[in-house]
Amino acid sequence: LPCASSFAVASRRHPARLRPGAHAAFATAAGPDASVKENLDAVNAAIAGVCTQLGKPAPRLVAVSKVQPNEKIEAAYAAGHRHFGENYVQELVGKAPLLPGDIRWHFIGMLQSNKAKSLVQGVPGLYMVESVHSKKTATALDKACAAAERGERLKVLIQVNTSEEDAKSGCEPPEAAPLALHIAGACPNLELAGLMTIGAFGDPNPEPYFEKLAACRGEVAAALGVPEAGLELSMGMSGDFGKAISAGSTNVRVGSTIFG
């Protein structure tokens, strides 16, 4: 797994500094009239530049393709991209059969437990569900995976509501470790891969949310008796993924900057 837990520990003592304007470069990496390939290349170049400056490996880039036509997804696929993120079960179940079978789909939206079966059965290429927020949802996914007889465990992330917004999905930070123990102990068809968060929309200073997720990872790792480096941190979107990488993100989700 791409991970930067050692960097995260060090950054708490000596916070990493990016060159002035580096974070803003992410939001304007490619122009509004550029092609999907040009935009994707620009985002990858921006990620590489920051990671080189920080001396750390690049995170996984998930191209968020919700409400995008298949033609744009195919353009990113033709450019070599394979990880795509979707927010809505019905949309993903409709898209997946029409697109290349080796796409690694990430479900990143609010998942109701009664939609777990449709998601798992309808998307054989489902790689990860990043938005597990309750024991009920985890159990429903586990049962759906067992019924579908998947050849491997489904990777899941626990979504944590680090911004403490009532309207936002995700468990509260103190609930993350108990939920992780439930997944590890009662969901044999799931693989807990890490944690995910979405900061408060429009907040120009998302660092506290990222720091809170990193702290939750430490608590989850301690509860499970595993190294922090074995758990991913999915944080950062089009407007703030430069800061997320600096804070130790191993998985960034970028949509509008790629697809327009």
PDB file of C-alpha atoms in Angstrom:
ATOM      1  CA  LEU A   1       0.000   0.000   0.000  1.00  0.00           C
ATOM      2  CA  PRO A   2       1.229   3.508  -0.686  1.00  0.00           C
ATOM      3  CA  CYS A   3       1.640   5.008   2.734  1.00  0.00           C
ATOM      4  CA  ALA A   4       3.373   7.892   4.396  1.00  0.00           C
ATOM      5  CA  SER A   5       2.801   7.235   8.064  1.00  0.00           C
ATOM      6  CA  SER A   6       6.462   7.848   8.865  1.00  0.00           C
ATOM      7  CA  PHE A   7       6.219  11.191   7.086  1.00  0.00           C
ATOM      8  CA  ALA A   8       3.033  11.998   9.013  1.00  0.00           C
ATOM      9  CA  VAL A   9       4.775  11.324  12.310  1.00  0.00           C
ATOM     10  CA  ALA A  10       7.712  13.471  11.309  1.00  0.00           C
ATOM     11  CA  SER A  11       5.445  16.238  10.061  1.00  0.00           C
ATOM     12  CA  ARG A  12       3.902  16.650  13.482  1.00  0.00           C
ATOM     13  CA  ARG A  13       7.353  17.575  14.739  1.00  0.00           C
ATOM     14  CA  HIS A  14       8.597  19.427  11.656  1.00  0.00           C
ATOM     15  CA  PRO A  15       5.638  20.313   9.384  1.00  0.00           C
ATOM     16  CA  ALA A  16       6.446  20.002   5.698  1.00  0.00           C
ATOM     17  CA  ARG A  17       6.546  23.222   3.753  1.00  0.00           C
ATOM     18  CA  LEU A  18       5.585  23.519   0.116  1.00  0.00           C
ATOM     19  CA  ARG A  19       6.801  26.313  -2.088  1.00  0.00           C
ATOM     20  CA  PRO A  20       4.481  29.357  -2.123  1.00  0.00           C
ATOM     21  CA  GLY A  21       1.491  28.793  -4.387  1.00  0.00           C
ATOM     22  CA  ALA A  22       2.004  25.038  -4.635  1.00  0.00           C
ATOM     23  CA  HIS A  23      -1.410  24.199  -3.191  1.00  0.00           C
ATOM     24  CA  ALA A  24      -3.181  26.615  -5.513  1.00  0.00           C
ATOM     25  CA  ALA A  25      -1.474  24.998  -8.491  1.00  0.00           C
ATOM     26  CA  PHE A  26      -3.595  21.904  -7.999  1.00  0.00           C
ATOM     27  CA  ALA A  27      -6.861  23.703  -8.563  1.00  0.00           C
ATOM     28  CA  THR A  28      -5.607  25.267 -11.794  1.00  0.00           C
ATOM     29  CA  ALA A  29      -3.382  22.479 -13.081  1.00  0.00           C
ATOM     30  CA  ALA A  30      -5.276  22.336 -16.374  1.00  0.00           C
ATOM     31  CA  GLY A  31      -7.439  24.826 -18.184  1.00  0.00           C
ATOM     32  CA  PRO A  32     -11.204  24.541 -18.656  1.00  0.00           C
ATOM     33  CA  ASP A  33     -10.880  23.800 -22.377  1.00  0.00           C
ATOM     34  CA  ALA A  34      -8.220  21.123 -22.057  1.00  0.00           C
ATOM     35  CA  SER A  35      -8.961  17.521 -22.951  1.00  0.00           C
ATOM     36  CA  VAL A  36      -9.464  14.846 -20.307  1.00  0.00           C
ATOM     37  CA  LYS A  37      -6.016  13.449 -21.108  1.00  0.00           C
ATOM     38  CA  GLU A  38      -4.391  16.868 -20.778  1.00  0.00           C
ATOM     39  CA  ASN A  39      -6.152  17.474 -17.490  1.00  0.00           C
ATOM     40  CA  LEU A  40      -5.188  14.041 -16.179  1.00  0.00           C
ATOM     41  CA  ASP A  41      -1.578  14.555 -17.210  1.00  0.00           C
ATOM     42  CA  ALA A  42      -1.540  17.944 -15.500  1.00  0.00           C
ATOM     43  CA  VAL A  43      -2.941  16.522 -12.239  1.00  0.00           C
ATOM     44  CA  ASN A  44      -0.435  13.664 -12.259  1.00  0.00           C
ATOM     45  CA  ALA A  45       2.379  16.131 -12.915  1.00  0.00           C
ATOM     46  CA  ALA A  46       1.222  18.363 -10.064  1.00  0.00           C
ATOM     47  CA  ILE A  47       1.085  15.385  -7.704  1.00  0.00           C
ATOM     48  CA  ALA A  48       4.542  14.268  -8.791  1.00  0.00           C
ATOM     49  CA  GLY A  49       5.940  17.754  -8.262  1.00  0.00           C
ATOM     50  CA  VAL A  50       4.670  18.058  -4.705  1.00  0.00           C
ATOM     51  CA  CYS A  51       5.722  14.518  -3.813  1.00  0.00           C
ATOM     52  CA  THR A  52       9.194  15.171  -5.166  1.00  0.00           C
ATOM     53  CA  GLN A  53       9.410  18.310  -3.069  1.00  0.00           C
ATOM     54  CA  LEU A  54       8.262  16.433   0.032  1.00  0.00           C
ATOM     55  CA  GLY A  55      10.383  13.366  -0.691  1.00  0.00           C
ATOM     56  CA  LYS A  56       7.512  10.900  -0.492  1.00  0.00           C
ATOM     57  CA  PRO A  57       5.720   8.463  -2.825  1.00  0.00           C
ATOM     58  CA  ALA A  58       2.721   9.562  -4.835  1.00  0.00           C
ATOM     59  CA  PRO A  59      -0.733   8.636  -3.546  1.00  0.00           C
ATOM     60  CA  ARG A  60      -3.245   6.706  -5.596  1.00  0.00           C
ATOM     61  CA  LEU A  61      -5.303   9.032  -7.776  1.00  0.00           C
ATOM     62  CA  VAL A  62      -9.021   8.218  -7.996  1.00  0.00           C
ATOM     63  CA  ALA A  63     -10.709  10.012 -10.892  1.00  0.00           C
ATOM     64  CA  VAL A  64     -14.177  10.906  -9.631  1.00  0.00           C
ATOM     65  CA  SER A  65     -16.435  10.268 -12.600  1.00  0.00           C
ATOM     66  CA  LYS A  66     -19.909  10.745 -11.089  1.00  0.00           C
ATOM     67  CA  VAL A  67     -22.423  12.196 -13.600  1.00  0.00           C
ATOM     68  CA  GLN A  68     -19.740  12.098 -16.298  1.00  0.00           C
ATOM     69  CA  PRO A  69     -20.530  10.493 -19.665  1.00  0.00           C
ATOM     70  CA  ASN A  70     -18.844   7.218 -20.487  1.00  0.00           C
ATOM     71  CA  GLU A  71     -16.903   8.921 -23.272  1.00  0.00           C
ATOM     72  CA  LYS A  72     -14.944  10.967 -20.757  1.00  0.00           C
ATOM     73  CA  ILE A  73     -14.231   7.916 -18.629  1.00  0.00           C
ATOM     74  CA  GLU A  74     -13.044   6.083 -21.732  1.00  0.00           C
ATOM     75  CA  ALA A  75     -10.733   9.010 -22.548  1.00  0.00           C
ATOM     76  CA  ALA A  76      -9.110   8.787 -19.119  1.00  0.00           C
ATOM     77  CA  TYR A  77      -8.918   5.009 -19.467  1.00  0.00           C
ATOM     78  CA  ALA A  78      -7.211   5.360 -22.870  1.00  0.00           C
ATOM     79  CA  ALA A  79      -4.670   7.646 -21.188  1.00  0.00           C
ATOM     80  CA  GLY A  80      -3.784   4.778 -18.846  1.00  0.00           C
ATOM     81  CA  HIS A  81      -5.936   5.545 -15.817  1.00  0.00           C
ATOM     82  CA  ARG A  82      -7.687   2.686 -14.022  1.00  0.00           C
ATOM     83  CA  HIS A  83      -9.058   3.911 -10.658  1.00  0.00           C
ATOM     84  CA  PHE A  84     -12.419   5.697 -10.908  1.00  0.00           C
ATOM     85  CA  GLY A  85     -14.810   6.847  -8.188  1.00  0.00           C
ATOM     86  CA  GLU A  86     -18.607   6.954  -8.234  1.00  0.00           C
ATOM     87  CA  ASN A  87     -21.132   8.331  -5.725  1.00  0.00           C
ATOM     88  CA  TYR A  88     -24.424   6.732  -6.715  1.00  0.00           C
ATOM     89  CA  VAL A  89     -25.210   3.014  -6.779  1.00  0.00           C
ATOM     90  CA  GLN A  90     -27.715   3.170  -9.618  1.00  0.00           C
ATOM     91  CA  GLU A  91     -25.371   5.198 -11.817  1.00  0.00           C
ATOM     92  CA  LEU A  92     -22.401   2.917 -11.199  1.00  0.00           C
ATOM     93  CA  VAL A  93     -24.415  -0.266 -11.766  1.00  0.00           C
ATOM     94  CA  GLY A  94     -25.531   1.198 -15.087  1.00  0.00           C
ATOM     95  CA  LYS A  95     -22.079   2.365 -16.176  1.00  0.00           C
ATOM     96  CA  ALA A  96     -19.844  -0.533 -15.178  1.00  0.00           C
ATOM     97  CA  PRO A  97     -21.075  -3.149 -17.699  1.00  0.00           C
ATOM     98  CA  LEU A  98     -20.534  -0.697 -20.574  1.00  0.00           C
ATOM     99  CA  LEU A  99     -16.920   0.123 -19.695  1.00  0.00           C
ATOM    100  CA  PRO A 100     -13.671  -1.910 -19.659  1.00  0.00           C
ATOM    101  CA  GLY A 101     -13.723  -4.787 -17.199  1.00  0.00           C
ATOM    102  CA  ASP A 102     -10.352  -3.987 -15.648  1.00  0.00           C
ATOM    103  CA  ILE A 103     -11.447  -0.603 -14.282  1.00  0.00           C
ATOM    104  CA  ARG A 104     -11.018  -0.511 -10.515  1.00  0.00           C
ATOM    105  CA  TRP A 105     -14.169   1.111  -9.214  1.00  0.00           C
ATOM    106  CA  HIS A 106     -14.236   2.991  -5.910  1.00  0.00           C
ATOM    107  CA  PHE A 107     -17.635   3.689  -4.371  1.00  0.00           C
ATOM    108  CA  ILE A 108     -17.259   6.961  -2.489  1.00  0.00           C
ATOM    109  CA  GLY A 109     -20.836   8.101  -1.842  1.00  0.00           C
ATOM    110  CA  MET A 110     -23.292   7.545   0.967  1.00  0.00           C
ATOM    111  CA  LEU A 111     -24.161   3.831   0.934  1.00  0.00           C
ATOM    112  CA  GLN A 112     -27.445   2.685   2.411  1.00  0.00           C
ATOM    113  CA  SER A 113     -27.308  -0.866   3.703  1.00  0.00           C
ATOM    114  CA  ASN A 114     -30.218  -1.921   1.486  1.00  0.00           C
ATOM    115  CA  LYS A 115     -28.191  -0.944  -1.608  1.00  0.00           C
ATOM    116  CA  ALA A 116     -25.148  -3.075  -0.719  1.00  0.00           C
ATOM    117  CA  LYS A 117     -26.389  -6.148  -2.577  1.00  0.00           C
ATOM    118  CA  SER A 118     -27.103  -4.188  -5.761  1.00  0.00           C
ATOM    119  CA  LEU A 119     -23.681  -2.571  -5.645  1.00  0.00           C
ATOM    120  CA  VAL A 120     -21.703  -5.766  -5.117  1.00  0.00           C
ATOM    121  CA  GLN A 121     -23.646  -7.889  -7.574  1.00  0.00           C
ATOM    122  CA  GLY A 122     -23.884  -5.199 -10.228  1.00  0.00           C
ATOM    123  CA  VAL A 123     -20.212  -4.174 -10.235  1.00  0.00           C
ATOM    124  CA  PRO A 124     -17.852  -7.181 -10.472  1.00  0.00           C
ATOM    125  CA  GLY A 125     -14.932  -4.759 -10.794  1.00  0.00           C
ATOM    126  CA  LEU A 126     -15.716  -3.080  -7.463  1.00  0.00           C
ATOM    127  CA  TYR A 127     -12.286  -2.470  -5.941  1.00  0.00           C
ATOM    128  CA  MET A 128     -13.081  -0.486  -2.818  1.00  0.00           C
ATOM    129  CA  VAL A 129     -15.953   1.033  -0.853  1.00  0.00           C
ATOM    130  CA  GLU A 130     -14.567   4.168   0.778  1.00  0.00           C
ATOM    131  CA  SER A 131     -17.680   5.184   2.688  1.00  0.00           C
ATOM    132  CA  VAL A 132     -18.431   2.532   5.311  1.00  0.00           C
ATOM    133  CA  HIS A 133     -19.864   4.486   8.234  1.00  0.00           C
ATOM    134  CA  SER A 134     -21.713   1.956  10.400  1.00  0.00           C
ATOM    135  CA  LYS A 135     -21.740  -1.656  11.540  1.00  0.00           C
ATOM    136  CA  LYS A 136     -25.030  -2.112   9.687  1.00  0.00           C
ATOM    137  CA  THR A 137     -23.487  -1.038   6.380  1.00  0.00           C
ATOM    138  CA  ALA A 138     -20.383  -3.171   6.938  1.00  0.00           C
ATOM    139  CA  THR A 139     -22.491  -6.238   7.736  1.00  0.00           C
ATOM    140  CA  ALA A 140     -24.670  -5.696   4.660  1.00  0.00           C
ATOM    141  CA  LEU A 141     -21.592  -5.448   2.441  1.00  0.00           C
ATOM    142  CA  ASP A 142     -20.120  -8.579   3.991  1.00  0.00           C
ATOM    143  CA  LYS A 143     -23.300 -10.556   3.324  1.00  0.00           C
ATOM    144  CA  ALA A 144     -23.505  -9.221  -0.224  1.00  0.00           C
ATOM    145  CA  CYS A 145     -19.914 -10.280  -0.921  1.00  0.00           C
ATOM    146  CA  ALA A 146     -20.601 -13.766   0.436  1.00  0.00           C
ATOM    147  CA  ALA A 147     -23.699 -14.111  -1.763  1.00  0.00           C
ATOM    148  CA  ALA A 148     -21.820 -12.891  -4.838  1.00  0.00           C
ATOM    149  CA  GLU A 149     -18.960 -15.347  -4.161  1.00  0.00           C
ATOM    150  CA  ARG A 150     -16.285 -12.761  -4.882  1.00  0.00           C
ATOM    151  CA  GLY A 151     -12.885 -14.308  -5.396  1.00  0.00           C
ATOM    152  CA  GLU A 152     -11.216 -11.892  -2.995  1.00  0.00           C
ATOM    153  CA  ARG A 153     -12.191  -9.768  -0.043  1.00  0.00           C
ATOM    154  CA  LEU A 154     -13.626  -6.356  -0.774  1.00  0.00           C
ATOM    155  CA  LYS A 155     -11.455  -3.492   0.396  1.00  0.00           C
ATOM    156  CA  VAL A 156     -13.288  -0.962   2.559  1.00  0.00           C
ATOM    157  CA  LEU A 157     -12.463   2.327   4.232  1.00  0.00           C
ATOM    158  CA  ILE A 158     -14.189   3.728   7.290  1.00  0.00           C
ATOM    159  CA  GLN A 159     -15.566   7.190   6.582  1.00  0.00           C
ATOM    160  CA  VAL A 160     -15.013   9.539   9.507  1.00  0.00           C
ATOM    161  CA  ASN A 161     -16.941  12.796   9.894  1.00  0.00           C
ATOM    162  CA  THR A 162     -13.963  14.905  10.942  1.00  0.00           C
ATOM    163  CA  SER A 163     -15.776  18.199  10.312  1.00  0.00           C
ATOM    164  CA  GLU A 164     -18.617  17.226  12.679  1.00  0.00           C
ATOM    165  CA  GLU A 165     -21.293  18.399  10.251  1.00  0.00           C
ATOM    166  CA  ASP A 166     -24.770  17.022  10.927  1.00  0.00           C
ATOM    167  CA  ALA A 167     -25.605  16.686   7.241  1.00  0.00           C
ATOM    168  CA  LYS A 168     -22.439  14.776   6.366  1.00  0.00           C
ATOM    169  CA  SER A 169     -22.134  11.004   6.380  1.00  0.00           C
ATOM    170  CA  GLY A 170     -19.446   9.231   8.372  1.00  0.00           C
ATOM    171  CA  CYS A 171     -19.001   7.930  11.876  1.00  0.00           C
ATOM    172  CA  GLU A 172     -17.824  10.183  14.684  1.00  0.00           C
ATOM    173  CA  PRO A 173     -14.075   9.884  15.434  1.00  0.00           C
ATOM    174  CA  PRO A 174     -14.570   7.881  18.685  1.00  0.00           C
ATOM    175  CA  GLU A 175     -16.674   5.354  16.738  1.00  0.00           C
ATOM    176  CA  ALA A 176     -13.940   4.511  14.225  1.00  0.00           C
ATOM    177  CA  ALA A 177     -12.041   1.974  16.347  1.00  0.00           C
ATOM    178  CA  PRO A 178     -15.165   0.005  17.414  1.00  0.00           C
ATOM    179  CA  LEU A 179     -16.315  -0.099  13.798  1.00  0.00           C
ATOM    180  CA  ALA A 180     -12.877  -1.324  12.716  1.00  0.00           C
ATOM    181  CA  LEU A 181     -13.029  -4.097  15.308  1.00  0.00           C
ATOM    182  CA  HIS A 182     -16.442  -5.112  13.985  1.00  0.00           C
ATOM    183  CA  ILE A 183     -15.156  -5.296  10.405  1.00  0.00           C
ATOM    184  CA  ALA A 184     -12.078  -7.252  11.425  1.00  0.00           C
ATOM    185  CA  GLY A 185     -13.955  -9.654  13.684  1.00  0.00           C
ATOM    186  CA  ALA A 186     -17.372 -10.113  12.086  1.00  0.00           C
ATOM    187  CA  CYS A 187     -16.962  -9.401   8.363  1.00  0.00           C
ATOM    188  CA  PRO A 188     -14.698 -12.092   6.848  1.00  0.00           C
ATOM    189  CA  ASN A 189     -15.461 -10.992   3.287  1.00  0.00           C
ATOM    190  CA  LEU A 190     -14.200  -7.461   3.871  1.00  0.00           C
ATOM    191  CA  GLU A 191     -10.645  -6.151   4.145  1.00  0.00           C
ATOM    192  CA  LEU A 192     -10.257  -3.002   6.225  1.00  0.00           C
ATOM    193  CA  ALA A 193      -7.861  -0.929   4.127  1.00  0.00           C
ATOM    194  CA  GLY A 194      -7.949   2.347   6.041  1.00  0.00           C
ATOM    195  CA  LEU A 195      -9.965   5.503   6.685  1.00  0.00           C
ATOM    196  CA  MET A 196     -11.525   8.267   4.603  1.00  0.00           C
ATOM    197  CA  THR A 197     -12.756  11.779   5.263  1.00  0.00           C
ATOM    198  CA  ILE A 198     -14.243  14.755   3.463  1.00  0.00           C
ATOM    199  CA  GLY A 199     -13.465  18.122   5.000  1.00  0.00           C
ATOM    200  CA  ALA A 200     -15.973  20.950   5.344  1.00  0.00           C
ATOM    201  CA  PHE A 201     -16.895  22.185   1.875  1.00  0.00           C
ATOM    202  CA  GLY A 202     -15.116  25.379   0.928  1.00  0.00           C
ATOM    203  CA  ASP A 203     -12.930  25.536   4.024  1.00  0.00           C
ATOM    204  CA  PRO A 204      -9.593  27.019   2.891  1.00  0.00           C
ATOM    205  CA  ASN A 205      -7.844  25.459   5.882  1.00  0.00           C
ATOM    206  CA  PRO A 206      -8.633  21.718   5.802  1.00  0.00           C
ATOM    207  CA  GLU A 207      -5.561  20.667   7.773  1.00  0.00           C
ATOM    208  CA  PRO A 208      -7.446  20.076  11.066  1.00  0.00           C
ATOM    209  CA  TYR A 209      -9.682  17.516   9.346  1.00  0.00           C
ATOM    210  CA  PHE A 210      -6.684  15.709   7.923  1.00  0.00           C
ATOM    211  CA  GLU A 211      -4.926  15.742  11.295  1.00  0.00           C
ATOM    212  CA  LYS A 212      -8.034  14.328  12.960  1.00  0.00           C
ATOM    213  CA  LEU A 213      -8.201  11.473  10.432  1.00  0.00           C
ATOM    214  CA  ALA A 214      -4.529  10.648  11.017  1.00  0.00           C
ATOM    215  CA  ALA A 215      -5.219  10.549  14.764  1.00  0.00           C
ATOM    216  CA  CYS A 216      -8.155   8.185  14.149  1.00  0.00           C
ATOM    217  CA  ARG A 217      -5.842   5.940  12.152  1.00  0.00           C
ATOM    218  CA  GLY A 218      -3.533   5.719  15.146  1.00  0.00           C
ATOM    219  CA  GLU A 219      -6.433   4.722  17.400  1.00  0.00           C
ATOM    220  CA  VAL A 220      -7.688   2.124  14.907  1.00  0.00           C
ATOM    221  CA  ALA A 221      -4.214   0.664  14.440  1.00  0.00           C
ATOM    222  CA  ALA A 222      -3.779   0.383  18.225  1.00  0.00           C
ATOM    223  CA  ALA A 223      -7.171  -1.291  18.624  1.00  0.00           C
ATOM    224  CA  LEU A 224      -6.412  -3.817  15.884  1.00  0.00           C
ATOM    225  CA  GLY A 225      -2.801  -4.341  16.887  1.00  0.00           C
ATOM    226  CA  VAL A 226      -1.499  -3.469  13.417  1.00  0.00           C
ATOM    227  CA  PRO A 227       1.044  -0.904  12.192  1.00  0.00           C
ATOM    228  CA  GLU A 228      -0.334   2.469  11.140  1.00  0.00           C
ATOM    229  CA  ALA A 229       1.504   2.017   7.854  1.00  0.00           C
ATOM    230  CA  GLY A 230      -0.909  -0.802   7.005  1.00  0.00           C
ATOM    231  CA  LEU A 231      -3.887   1.566   6.948  1.00  0.00           C
ATOM    232  CA  GLU A 232      -4.520   4.059   4.175  1.00  0.00           C
ATOM    233  CA  LEU A 233      -5.665   7.657   4.524  1.00  0.00           C
ATOM    234  CA  SER A 234      -8.098   8.729   1.806  1.00  0.00           C
ATOM    235  CA  MET A 235      -8.375  12.507   1.960  1.00  0.00           C
ATOM    236  CA  GLY A 236      -8.088  15.384  -0.442  1.00  0.00           C
ATOM    237  CA  MET A 237     -10.169  16.427  -3.442  1.00  0.00           C
ATOM    238  CA  SER A 238      -9.784  18.831  -6.376  1.00  0.00           C
ATOM    239  CA  GLY A 239      -9.477  21.943  -4.227  1.00  0.00           C
ATOM    240  CA  ASP A 240      -7.239  20.678  -1.429  1.00  0.00           C
ATOM    241  CA  PHE A 241      -5.417  17.532  -2.405  1.00  0.00           C
ATOM    242  CA  GLY A 242      -2.058  19.278  -2.335  1.00  0.00           C
ATOM    243  CA  LYS A 243      -2.530  19.954   1.365  1.00  0.00           C
ATOM    244  CA  ALA A 244      -3.849  16.410   1.854  1.00  0.00           C
ATOM    245  CA  ILE A 245      -0.717  14.912   0.332  1.00  0.00           C
ATOM    246  CA  SER A 246       1.381  17.080   2.601  1.00  0.00           C
ATOM    247  CA  ALA A 247      -0.626  15.720   5.548  1.00  0.00           C
ATOM    248  CA  GLY A 248       0.019  12.103   4.531  1.00  0.00           C
ATOM    249  CA  SER A 249      -2.819  11.133   2.200  1.00  0.00           C
ATOM    250  CA  THR A 250      -2.324   7.868   0.336  1.00  0.00           C
ATOM    251  CA  ASN A 251      -5.461   8.193  -1.802  1.00  0.00           C
ATOM    252  CA  VAL A 252      -6.783  11.428  -3.350  1.00  0.00           C
ATOM    253  CA  ARG A 253     -10.123  11.857  -5.122  1.00  0.00           C
ATOM    254  CA  VAL A 254     -10.164  14.356  -7.989  1.00  0.00           C
ATOM    255  CA  GLY A 255     -13.094  14.960 -10.294  1.00  0.00           C
ATOM    256  CA  SER A 256     -13.708  18.429 -11.716  1.00  0.00           C
ATOM    257  CA  THR A 257     -10.036  19.153 -12.304  1.00  0.00           C
ATOM    258  CA  ILE A 258      -9.859  16.097 -14.569  1.00  0.00           C
ATOM    259  CA  PHE A 259     -13.266  15.984 -16.217  1.00  0.00           C
ATOM    260  CA  GLY A 260     -14.205  19.673 -16.184  1.00  0.00           C
TER     261      GLY A 260
END
